[in-house]
CSV table of C-alpha atoms in Angstrom, one decimal:
chain,number,residue,atom,x,y,z
M,10,MET,CA,17.1,54.6,-43.3
M,11,ALA,CA,17.1,54.1,-39.5
M,12,THR,CA,19.8,51.9,-38.1
M,13,THR,CA,18.9,49.4,-35.4
M,14,VAL,CA,21.5,49.1,-32.7
M,15,THR,CA,21.7,45.7,-31.2
M,16,PRO,CA,23.1,45.6,-27.6
M,17,ASP,CA,26.2,43.6,-27.1
M,18,PRO,CA,25.2,40.7,-24.7
M,19,THR,CA,28.8,40.4,-23.6
M,20,ALA,CA,29.2,44.0,-22.5
M,21,PRO,CA,29.4,44.4,-18.7
M,22,VAL,CA,26.3,45.8,-17.0
M,23,ARG,CA,27.2,48.7,-14.7
M,24,LYS,CA,25.7,48.6,-11.3
M,25,PRO,CA,23.5,51.7,-10.7
M,26,GLY,CA,25.0,53.6,-7.8
M,27,TYR,CA,24.1,56.3,-5.3
M,28,ARG,CA,25.6,59.0,-7.4
M,29,GLU,CA,23.4,58.2,-10.4
M,30,LEU,CA,20.4,57.9,-8.1
M,31,LEU,CA,20.9,61.3,-6.6
M,32,ARG,CA,21.1,62.9,-10.0
M,33,THR,CA,17.4,62.1,-10.5
M,34,PRO,CA,15.7,65.4,-11.4
M,35,GLY,CA,13.9,66.8,-8.3
M,36,ALA,CA,15.3,64.3,-5.9
M,37,TRP,CA,17.0,66.7,-3.6
M,38,THR,CA,13.9,68.9,-3.3
M,39,PHE,CA,12.2,66.2,-1.2
M,40,LEU,CA,15.2,64.3,0.2
M,41,LEU,CA,16.4,67.1,2.5
M,42,PRO,CA,13.1,68.1,4.1
M,43,GLY,CA,12.2,64.4,4.2
M,44,PHE,CA,15.3,63.7,6.2
M,45,LEU,CA,14.5,66.5,8.6
M,46,ALA,CA,10.9,65.3,9.0
M,47,ARG,CA,12.0,61.7,9.7
M,48,GLN,CA,14.0,62.5,12.8
M,49,PRO,CA,10.9,62.6,15.0
M,50,PHE,CA,10.1,58.9,14.2
M,51,ALA,CA,13.5,57.9,15.7
M,52,MET,CA,12.9,60.2,18.8
M,53,LEU,CA,9.3,59.7,19.7
M,54,THR,CA,9.1,56.4,21.6
M,55,LEU,CA,12.5,56.7,23.3
M,56,SER,CA,11.6,60.3,24.4
M,57,ILE,CA,8.4,58.9,25.9
M,58,VAL,CA,10.2,56.1,27.7
M,59,LEU,CA,12.7,58.5,29.2
M,60,LEU,CA,10.1,61.1,30.2
M,61,VAL,CA,7.6,58.6,31.7
M,62,GLU,CA,10.2,56.6,33.5
M,63,HIS,CA,11.5,59.9,35.0
M,64,THR,CA,8.0,60.8,36.3
M,65,THR,CA,6.9,57.3,37.4
M,66,GLY,CA,10.1,55.5,38.2
M,67,SER,CA,8.8,52.4,36.3
M,68,PHE,CA,10.2,51.0,33.0
M,69,GLY,CA,7.1,48.9,32.8
M,70,THR,CA,4.8,51.9,32.8
M,71,ALA,CA,7.1,53.8,30.4
M,72,GLY,CA,7.1,50.9,28.0
M,73,THR,CA,3.3,50.6,28.2
M,74,VAL,CA,2.8,54.2,27.3
M,75,SER,CA,5.4,54.0,24.5
M,76,ALA,CA,3.7,50.9,23.3
M,77,ALA,CA,0.3,52.6,23.1
M,78,THR,CA,1.9,55.2,20.9
M,79,GLY,CA,3.4,52.6,18.6
M,80,VAL,CA,0.2,50.5,18.4
M,81,SER,CA,-1.8,53.6,17.5
M,82,MET,CA,0.7,54.6,14.8
M,83,ALA,CA,0.6,51.1,13.4
M,84,LEU,CA,-3.2,51.0,13.2
M,85,PHE,CA,-3.6,54.4,11.7
M,86,ALA,CA,-0.5,54.5,9.4
M,87,PRO,CA,-2.1,52.4,6.6
M,88,ARG,CA,-5.2,54.7,6.7
M,89,SER,CA,-2.9,57.7,6.3
M,90,GLY,CA,-1.2,55.9,3.4
M,91,ARG,CA,-4.6,55.2,1.8
M,92,LEU,CA,-5.6,58.8,2.1
M,93,ALA,CA,-2.3,60.0,0.6
M,94,ASP,CA,-2.8,57.6,-2.3
M,95,ARG,CA,-6.3,58.9,-2.8
M,96,PHE,CA,-6.0,62.6,-2.1
M,97,GLY,CA,-2.3,63.3,-2.4
M,98,GLN,CA,0.5,63.7,0.2
M,99,ARG,CA,0.1,67.4,0.8
M,100,ALA,CA,-3.6,67.1,1.7
M,101,VAL,CA,-2.7,64.6,4.4
M,102,LEU,CA,0.5,66.2,5.8
M,103,LEU,CA,-0.7,69.8,6.3
M,104,PRO,CA,-3.3,69.0,9.0
M,105,GLY,CA,-1.4,66.0,10.2
M,106,VAL,CA,1.8,67.6,11.4
M,107,LEU,CA,-0.1,70.3,13.4
M,108,LEU,CA,-2.3,67.7,15.0
M,109,HIS,CA,0.8,65.6,15.9
M,110,ALA,CA,2.5,68.5,17.6
M,111,ALA,CA,-0.5,69.3,19.7
M,112,ALA,CA,-1.0,65.7,20.7
M,113,VAL,CA,2.7,65.3,21.7
M,114,GLY,CA,2.5,68.5,23.7
M,115,GLY,CA,-0.6,67.2,25.6
M,116,LEU,CA,1.1,63.9,26.4
M,117,ALA,CA,4.2,65.7,27.7
M,118,ALA,CA,2.1,68.0,29.9
M,119,LEU,CA,0.2,65.1,31.4
M,120,ALA,CA,3.4,63.2,32.1
M,121,LEU,CA,5.0,66.2,33.9
M,122,ALA,CA,1.8,66.6,35.9
M,123,GLU,CA,2.2,63.0,37.0
M,124,ALA,CA,-1.2,62.0,35.6
M,125,PRO,CA,-2.5,58.5,36.1
M,126,LEU,CA,-1.6,55.7,33.6
M,127,TRP,CA,-5.0,55.7,32.0
M,128,ALA,CA,-4.7,59.4,31.1
M,129,LEU,CA,-1.2,58.9,29.6
M,130,LEU,CA,-2.5,56.0,27.5
M,131,LEU,CA,-5.4,58.1,26.2
M,132,ALA,CA,-3.0,60.9,25.3
M,133,ALA,CA,-0.6,58.4,23.6
M,134,VAL,CA,-3.3,57.3,21.1
M,135,PRO,CA,-3.5,60.6,19.1
M,136,ALA,CA,0.2,61.2,19.5
M,137,GLY,CA,0.9,57.9,17.7
M,138,ALA,CA,-2.1,58.1,15.2
M,139,SER,CA,-0.9,61.4,13.9
M,140,VAL,CA,2.7,60.5,13.2
M,141,PRO,CA,3.5,61.7,9.6
M,142,GLN,CA,4.4,58.8,7.3
M,143,ILE,CA,7.3,60.6,5.7
M,144,GLY,CA,9.4,57.5,5.0
M,145,PRO,CA,6.6,55.8,2.9
M,146,MET,CA,5.9,59.0,1.2
M,147,VAL,CA,9.5,59.4,0.2
M,148,ARG,CA,9.6,55.8,-1.1
M,149,ALA,CA,6.4,56.5,-3.1
M,150,ARG,CA,8.1,59.5,-4.7
M,151,TRP,CA,11.1,57.4,-5.7
M,152,ALA,CA,8.8,54.8,-7.2
M,153,HIS,CA,6.9,57.5,-9.1
M,154,LEU,CA,10.0,59.2,-10.5
M,155,LEU,CA,11.9,56.0,-11.4
M,156,ARG,CA,9.4,53.4,-12.4
M,157,ASP,CA,6.3,55.3,-13.5
M,158,ASP,CA,8.3,57.6,-15.7
M,159,ALA,CA,10.7,54.8,-16.7
M,160,ALA,CA,13.5,57.4,-16.7
M,161,GLY,CA,16.7,57.8,-15.0
M,162,PRO,CA,18.8,60.9,-14.2
M,163,SER,CA,18.5,63.6,-16.8
M,164,GLY,CA,15.7,61.7,-18.6
M,165,SER,CA,17.9,58.7,-19.5
M,166,PRO,CA,16.0,55.5,-20.0
M,167,GLY,CA,15.9,52.7,-17.5
M,168,GLY,CA,15.0,54.5,-14.3
M,169,ALA,CA,13.4,51.4,-12.9
M,170,ARG,CA,16.8,49.7,-12.5
M,171,LEU,CA,17.6,52.3,-9.9
M,172,LEU,CA,14.7,51.2,-7.6
M,173,PRO,CA,16.8,48.7,-5.6
M,174,THR,CA,19.4,51.4,-5.1
M,175,ALA,CA,16.7,53.8,-4.0
M,176,ALA,CA,15.5,51.1,-1.5
M,177,ALA,CA,19.0,50.8,-0.1
M,178,PHE,CA,19.5,54.6,0.1
M,179,GLU,CA,16.2,55.0,2.0
M,180,SER,CA,17.2,52.3,4.4
M,181,VAL,CA,20.5,54.0,5.0
M,182,THR,CA,18.7,57.3,5.5
M,183,ASP,CA,16.2,55.7,8.0
M,184,GLU,CA,19.1,54.2,10.0
M,185,PHE,CA,21.0,57.4,9.9
M,186,THR,CA,18.0,59.0,11.7
M,187,PHE,CA,18.2,56.2,14.2
M,188,VAL,CA,21.8,57.1,14.8
M,189,ILE,CA,21.1,60.7,15.4
M,190,GLY,CA,17.6,60.6,16.9
M,191,PRO,CA,18.2,58.4,20.0
M,192,VAL,CA,21.4,60.3,20.8
M,193,LEU,CA,19.7,63.6,20.4
M,194,ALA,CA,16.6,62.5,22.5
M,195,THR,CA,18.8,61.0,25.2
M,196,ALA,CA,21.0,64.1,25.4
M,197,LEU,CA,18.0,66.5,25.6
M,198,CYS,CA,16.1,64.4,28.2
M,199,THR,CA,19.1,63.8,30.4
M,200,THR,CA,20.9,67.1,30.3
M,201,VAL,CA,18.2,69.8,29.4
M,202,HIS,CA,14.8,68.6,30.6
M,203,PRO,CA,12.9,65.3,30.7
M,204,ALA,CA,10.4,66.6,28.2
M,205,ALA,CA,12.9,68.3,25.9
M,206,GLY,CA,13.1,65.2,23.7
M,207,LEU,CA,9.3,65.4,22.9
M,208,ALA,CA,9.5,69.2,22.5
M,209,ALA,CA,12.2,68.8,19.8
M,210,GLU,CA,10.3,65.9,18.2
M,211,ALA,CA,7.2,68.1,17.8
M,212,ALA,CA,9.2,71.1,16.4
M,213,LEU,CA,11.0,68.9,13.8
M,214,THR,CA,7.7,67.3,12.8
M,215,VAL,CA,6.1,70.7,12.0
M,216,THR,CA,9.1,72.2,10.3
M,217,GLY,CA,10.2,69.2,8.2
M,218,GLY,CA,6.6,68.1,7.4
M,219,LEU,CA,5.5,71.5,6.1
M,220,VAL,CA,8.6,72.0,3.9
M,221,PHE,CA,8.2,68.4,2.6
M,222,ALA,CA,4.5,69.0,1.8
M,223,ALA,CA,5.4,72.1,-0.2
M,224,GLN,CA,7.4,70.0,-2.7
M,225,ARG,CA,4.5,69.2,-5.0
M,226,ARG,CA,6.3,68.6,-8.3
M,227,THR,CA,7.8,65.3,-7.2
M,228,ALA,CA,4.7,64.0,-5.4
M,229,PRO,CA,2.9,61.0,-7.0
M,230,PRO,CA,-0.5,61.9,-8.4
M,231,ALA,CA,-3.6,61.2,-6.4
M,232,HIS,CA,-5.6,58.1,-7.4
M,233,ARG,CA,-9.0,59.2,-6.4
M,234,ARG,CA,-10.6,56.1,-8.0
M,235,GLY,CA,-7.8,53.8,-7.1
M,236,GLN,CA,-7.7,50.1,-8.0
M,237,ARG,CA,-11.2,48.6,-7.7
M,238,HIS,CA,-12.6,45.3,-6.9
M,239,GLY,CA,-16.3,44.8,-7.2
M,240,GLY,CA,-16.8,48.5,-7.4
M,241,ARG,CA,-14.9,49.2,-4.2
M,242,ARG,CA,-11.3,50.4,-3.4
M,243,ALA,CA,-8.8,47.5,-2.9
M,244,SER,CA,-6.4,47.2,0.0
M,245,ALA,CA,-2.7,46.6,-0.2
M,246,LEU,CA,-3.0,44.1,2.6
M,247,SER,CA,-5.0,41.9,0.3
M,248,VAL,CA,-1.8,41.1,-1.5
M,249,PRO,CA,-0.5,37.8,-0.1
M,250,GLY,CA,3.1,38.8,-0.3
M,251,VAL,CA,2.5,42.1,1.6
M,252,ARG,CA,1.0,40.1,4.5
M,253,VAL,CA,4.1,38.0,4.7
M,254,LEU,CA,6.3,41.1,4.7
M,255,VAL,CA,4.1,42.6,7.5
M,256,VAL,CA,5.0,39.6,9.7
M,257,ALA,CA,8.7,40.0,8.9
M,258,PHE,CA,8.6,43.7,9.7
M,259,LEU,CA,6.9,43.0,13.0
M,260,GLY,CA,10.0,41.1,13.9
M,261,ILE,CA,12.3,43.9,12.9
M,262,GLY,CA,10.2,46.3,15.0
M,263,ALA,CA,10.6,43.9,17.9
M,264,VAL,CA,14.4,44.3,17.7
M,265,PHE,CA,14.1,48.1,17.8
M,266,GLY,CA,11.6,48.1,20.7
M,267,GLY,CA,13.4,45.5,22.7
M,268,MET,CA,16.8,47.2,22.3
M,269,GLN,CA,15.4,50.6,23.2
M,270,VAL,CA,13.9,49.6,26.5
M,271,SER,CA,16.6,47.0,27.4
M,272,LEU,CA,19.5,49.3,26.7
M,273,ALA,CA,17.9,52.1,28.7
M,274,ALA,CA,17.3,49.7,31.6
M,275,PHE,CA,20.9,48.3,31.4
M,276,THR,CA,22.6,51.7,31.4
M,277,GLU,CA,20.5,52.9,34.3
M,278,HIS,CA,21.2,49.7,36.2
M,279,ILE,CA,25.0,50.3,35.9
M,280,GLY,CA,24.7,54.0,36.8
M,281,GLN,CA,25.5,55.4,33.4
M,282,PRO,CA,22.2,56.4,31.8
M,283,GLY,CA,24.0,58.9,29.5
M,284,ILE,CA,25.6,56.2,27.4
M,285,ASN,CA,22.2,54.8,26.4
M,286,GLY,CA,22.0,57.0,23.3
M,287,LEU,CA,25.6,56.0,22.4
M,288,LEU,CA,24.9,52.2,22.7
M,289,TYR,CA,21.7,52.6,20.7
M,290,GLY,CA,23.5,54.7,18.1
M,291,ILE,CA,26.1,52.0,17.7
M,292,PHE,CA,23.3,49.5,17.1
M,293,ALA,CA,21.7,51.8,14.5
M,294,GLY,CA,25.2,52.5,13.1
M,295,GLY,CA,25.6,48.8,12.3
M,296,ASN,CA,22.3,48.9,10.5
M,297,MET,CA,23.3,52.0,8.5
M,298,LEU,CA,26.7,50.5,7.6
M,299,SER,CA,25.2,47.2,6.3
M,300,GLY,CA,22.7,49.3,4.3
M,301,ILE,CA,25.4,51.2,2.6
M,302,VAL,CA,27.3,48.1,1.7
M,303,TYR,CA,24.2,46.2,0.6
M,304,GLY,CA,23.2,49.0,-1.7
M,305,VAL,CA,26.5,49.0,-3.7
M,306,LEU,CA,26.8,45.2,-4.2
M,307,THR,CA,25.4,43.4,-7.2
M,308,TRP,CA,23.1,40.6,-6.2
M,309,ARG,CA,22.4,37.7,-8.4
M,310,SER,CA,20.0,35.8,-6.1
M,311,ALA,CA,16.2,36.6,-6.1
M,312,PRO,CA,15.0,39.1,-3.5
M,313,HIS,CA,12.8,36.6,-1.7
M,314,ARG,CA,15.8,34.3,-1.2
M,315,ARG,CA,17.9,37.2,0.1
M,316,LEU,CA,15.2,38.1,2.6
M,317,LEU,CA,15.4,34.6,4.1
M,318,ALA,CA,19.2,34.8,4.4
M,319,ALA,CA,19.1,38.3,5.9
M,320,TYR,CA,16.4,37.4,8.3
M,321,ALA,CA,18.2,34.3,9.5
M,322,LEU,CA,21.3,36.5,10.2
M,323,LEU,CA,19.2,39.0,12.1
M,324,THR,CA,17.7,36.2,14.3
M,325,LEU,CA,21.2,34.7,15.0
M,326,THR,CA,22.7,38.0,16.0
M,327,THR,CA,20.0,38.7,18.6
M,328,ALA,CA,20.6,35.4,20.3
M,329,PRO,CA,23.4,36.2,22.8
M,330,LEU,CA,22.3,39.7,23.9
M,331,TRP,CA,20.5,38.5,27.0
M,332,ALA,CA,23.7,37.0,28.5
M,333,VAL,CA,25.8,40.1,28.3
M,334,ASP,CA,26.7,42.3,31.3
M,335,SER,CA,29.6,44.3,29.9
M,336,VAL,CA,29.3,47.7,28.1
M,337,PRO,CA,32.0,47.0,25.5
M,338,LEU,CA,30.7,43.5,24.7
M,339,LEU,CA,27.1,44.8,24.5
M,340,ALA,CA,28.3,47.5,22.1
M,341,VAL,CA,29.9,44.9,19.8
M,342,LEU,CA,26.9,42.6,19.9
M,343,GLY,CA,24.6,45.5,19.3
M,344,LEU,CA,26.6,46.5,16.3
M,345,LEU,CA,26.3,42.9,14.9
M,346,ALA,CA,22.6,42.9,15.6
M,347,GLY,CA,22.3,46.2,13.7
M,348,LEU,CA,24.2,44.7,10.7
M,349,GLY,CA,21.4,42.1,10.3
M,350,ILE,CA,18.5,44.7,10.0
M,351,ALA,CA,19.2,46.7,6.9
M,352,PRO,CA,19.4,43.8,4.4
M,353,SER,CA,16.0,42.6,5.7
M,354,LEU,CA,14.5,46.1,5.5
M,355,ILE,CA,15.9,46.9,2.0
M,356,THR,CA,14.9,43.5,0.5
M,357,GLY,CA,11.4,43.8,2.1
M,358,PHE,CA,10.8,47.3,0.6
M,359,THR,CA,12.1,46.1,-2.7
M,360,LEU,CA,9.7,43.2,-2.7
M,361,VAL,CA,6.7,45.3,-1.7
M,362,GLU,CA,7.3,47.8,-4.5
M,363,ARG,CA,7.2,44.9,-7.0
M,364,LEU,CA,4.1,43.3,-5.5
M,365,ALA,CA,1.8,46.2,-4.8
M,366,PRO,CA,-0.1,48.1,-7.5
M,367,LYS,CA,0.8,51.8,-7.7
M,368,ALA,CA,-2.8,52.8,-6.8
M,369,VAL,CA,-2.1,51.4,-3.3
M,370,ARG,CA,1.7,51.8,-3.2
M,371,THR,CA,1.9,54.4,-0.3
M,372,GLU,CA,-0.5,52.3,1.7
M,373,ALA,CA,1.7,49.2,1.1
M,374,PHE,CA,4.7,51.0,2.4
M,375,THR,CA,2.8,52.2,5.4
M,376,TRP,CA,1.7,48.7,6.3
M,377,LEU,CA,5.4,47.8,6.6
M,378,THR,CA,6.4,50.9,8.6
M,379,GLY,CA,3.2,50.4,10.7
M,380,ALA,CA,4.3,46.8,11.3
M,381,VAL,CA,7.7,48.0,12.5
M,382,ALA,CA,5.9,50.4,14.9
M,383,LEU,CA,3.6,47.7,16.1
M,384,GLY,CA,6.4,45.2,16.7
M,385,GLN,CA,8.4,48.0,18.4
M,386,ALA,CA,5.4,48.8,20.7
M,387,GLY,CA,4.8,45.2,21.6
M,388,ALA,CA,8.4,44.5,22.3
M,389,ALA,CA,8.8,47.7,24.4
M,390,THR,CA,5.9,46.6,26.5
M,391,ALA,CA,7.1,43.0,26.9
M,392,ALA,CA,10.7,44.1,27.5
M,393,GLY,CA,9.6,46.6,30.1
M,394,GLN,CA,7.5,44.1,32.0
M,395,LEU,CA,10.3,41.5,31.9
M,396,THR,CA,12.9,44.0,33.0
M,397,ASP,CA,10.7,45.0,36.0
M,398,ALA,CA,10.1,41.4,36.9
M,399,PHE,CA,13.3,39.5,36.2
M,400,GLY,CA,16.1,42.1,35.7
M,401,THR,CA,17.8,44.1,33.0
M,402,SER,CA,18.9,41.1,30.9
M,403,ALA,CA,15.4,39.6,30.5
M,404,GLY,CA,14.3,42.3,28.1
M,405,PHE,CA,16.9,41.2,25.5
M,406,THR,CA,15.0,37.9,25.0
M,407,VAL,CA,12.2,39.6,23.3
M,408,PRO,CA,13.9,40.4,20.0
M,409,LEU,CA,15.2,36.8,19.7
M,410,ALA,CA,11.8,35.3,20.4
M,411,VAL,CA,9.9,37.5,17.9
M,412,THR,CA,12.4,37.3,15.1
M,413,ALA,CA,12.6,33.5,15.4
M,414,LEU,CA,8.8,33.2,15.1
M,415,ALA,CA,8.8,35.6,12.1
M,416,LEU,CA,11.6,33.7,10.4
M,417,VAL,CA,9.6,30.5,10.6
M,418,THR,CA,6.6,32.3,9.1
M,419,VAL,CA,8.5,33.8,6.2
M,420,THR,CA,10.2,30.5,5.5
M,421,VAL,CA,6.9,28.6,5.3
M,422,LEU,CA,5.2,31.3,3.2
M,423,ARG,CA,8.1,32.3,1.0
M,424,GLY,CA,6.3,31.3,-2.2
M,425,TRP,CA,4.0,34.3,-1.7
M,426,LEU,CA,7.0,36.6,-2.1
M,427,GLU,CA,7.9,35.5,-5.6
M,428,PRO,CA,6.8,38.1,-8.2
M,429,GLY,CA,5.6,37.0,-11.6
M,430,VAL,CA,3.7,33.9,-10.5
M,431,GLU,CA,0.6,35.3,-12.2
M,432,GLY,CA,0.4,37.9,-14.9
M,433,PRO,CA,-1.3,41.2,-14.3
M,434,ARG,CA,-5.0,41.5,-14.4
M,435,LYS,CA,-6.3,43.3,-17.4
M,436,GLY,CA,-6.2,47.0,-16.8
M,437,ASP,CA,-3.9,46.9,-13.9
M,438,GLY,CA,-0.9,48.1,-15.9
M,439,GLU,CA,2.7,47.9,-14.8
M,440,GLY,CA,2.7,50.4,-12.0
M,441,ALA,CA,4.2,48.4,-9.2
M,442,GLY,CA,6.4,46.0,-10.9
M,443,GLY,CA,4.1,45.1,-13.7
M,444,ARG,CA,3.3,41.6,-12.6
M,445,GLY,CA,3.0,39.2,-9.7
M,446,GLU,CA,0.9,38.9,-6.7
M,447,GLY,CA,0.4,42.6,-6.3
M,448,HIS,CA,-2.4,42.2,-8.8
M,449,ARG,CA,-4.1,39.1,-7.5
M,450,GLY,CA,-7.7,39.8,-6.7
M,451,ALA,CA,-7.2,42.6,-4.2
M,452,ALA,CA,-10.0,42.4,-1.7
M,453,PRO,CA,-12.0,45.5,-0.8
M,454,VAL,CA,-11.8,47.1,2.6
M,455,ASP,CA,-14.0,50.1,2.3
């Protein structure tokens, strides 16, 4: 006779850790090439700013071209995510990385030829549109391995409990790229050649992207039919909670974009352009540090409440940046601002994984990364124009203004972020958290 084992409710629940996460079968096969292929995302816009400012002498022009790249990426990233959900990651990546390398090469050639602004803007569009969405694809692979298979390392049950740890790990990985990428881009552009940053970005995109695409065993399956509404494919953006998170991530992108342009302008103003990468690396290092700590702590509060608290911290830490004219103090305040980003990013990605159905999961992730790019682009433009018109400190007001507006929006619409308000629609399954607003009447977009 089989014996039923009843769990002891008084037994302590062990917090899933990074070590357990990294023992997930197949994880390392996509993590290493994924990390290599992510470096370009942290290098692209800064390399454009440094190259175009070198050839034109204007941070406003440099910010505008960089912004065009970011806007293009933001608009095309969700389409790339939808195609990956529908046809598979490999089918999207193989042509995408080659197209991106060619587009970046064209943009660099035009900048070095001192082409007019309209030509640079035209070249910036395909350069941004073709950026490979490696981060969302890696997150989709984690969700596929952990939730869809409901298995942890070595086939142990309960893989879904590792999803918050995976979200924290991915945030740390992203921010590690933003520690390395800006430093590498700055060093290449200032000591080798103004276009060397873009050349390295293109090379890393092709190499990392092709190796990542070759890892087919861990890729989530294609959903050629997808989730349907009225006979048509549904969009992840039709989920109310996803729309709220898009607004929040626009604010996070504004911090990145505002800091990139403003730090570059500040270091050039004081005659030390070489420390720009160091200051931005300190800012990104604070982000990475808070991500590591966030991932190992056990949280009892609901994710949507944690998002509000983290976002309030982010807004507060950006407030004094505009008043600083000292390198050491700016480094400290940049570190504090970085500390506020990772908790917001991690919680946001955790929420979207719970809210979005798995048939549109990669698209949902790309809406968030696209929002970061769009916020970064808009902030880079605004910060560049303000810097040209009012001085180096003016650009630092952009992150504060945008995050404050986003905080108000998230606070007012926080109810849309609560999973489990409605049960899943019949046939939707448990793919993205099994319940909640991710399954509320997704509207068609095709």
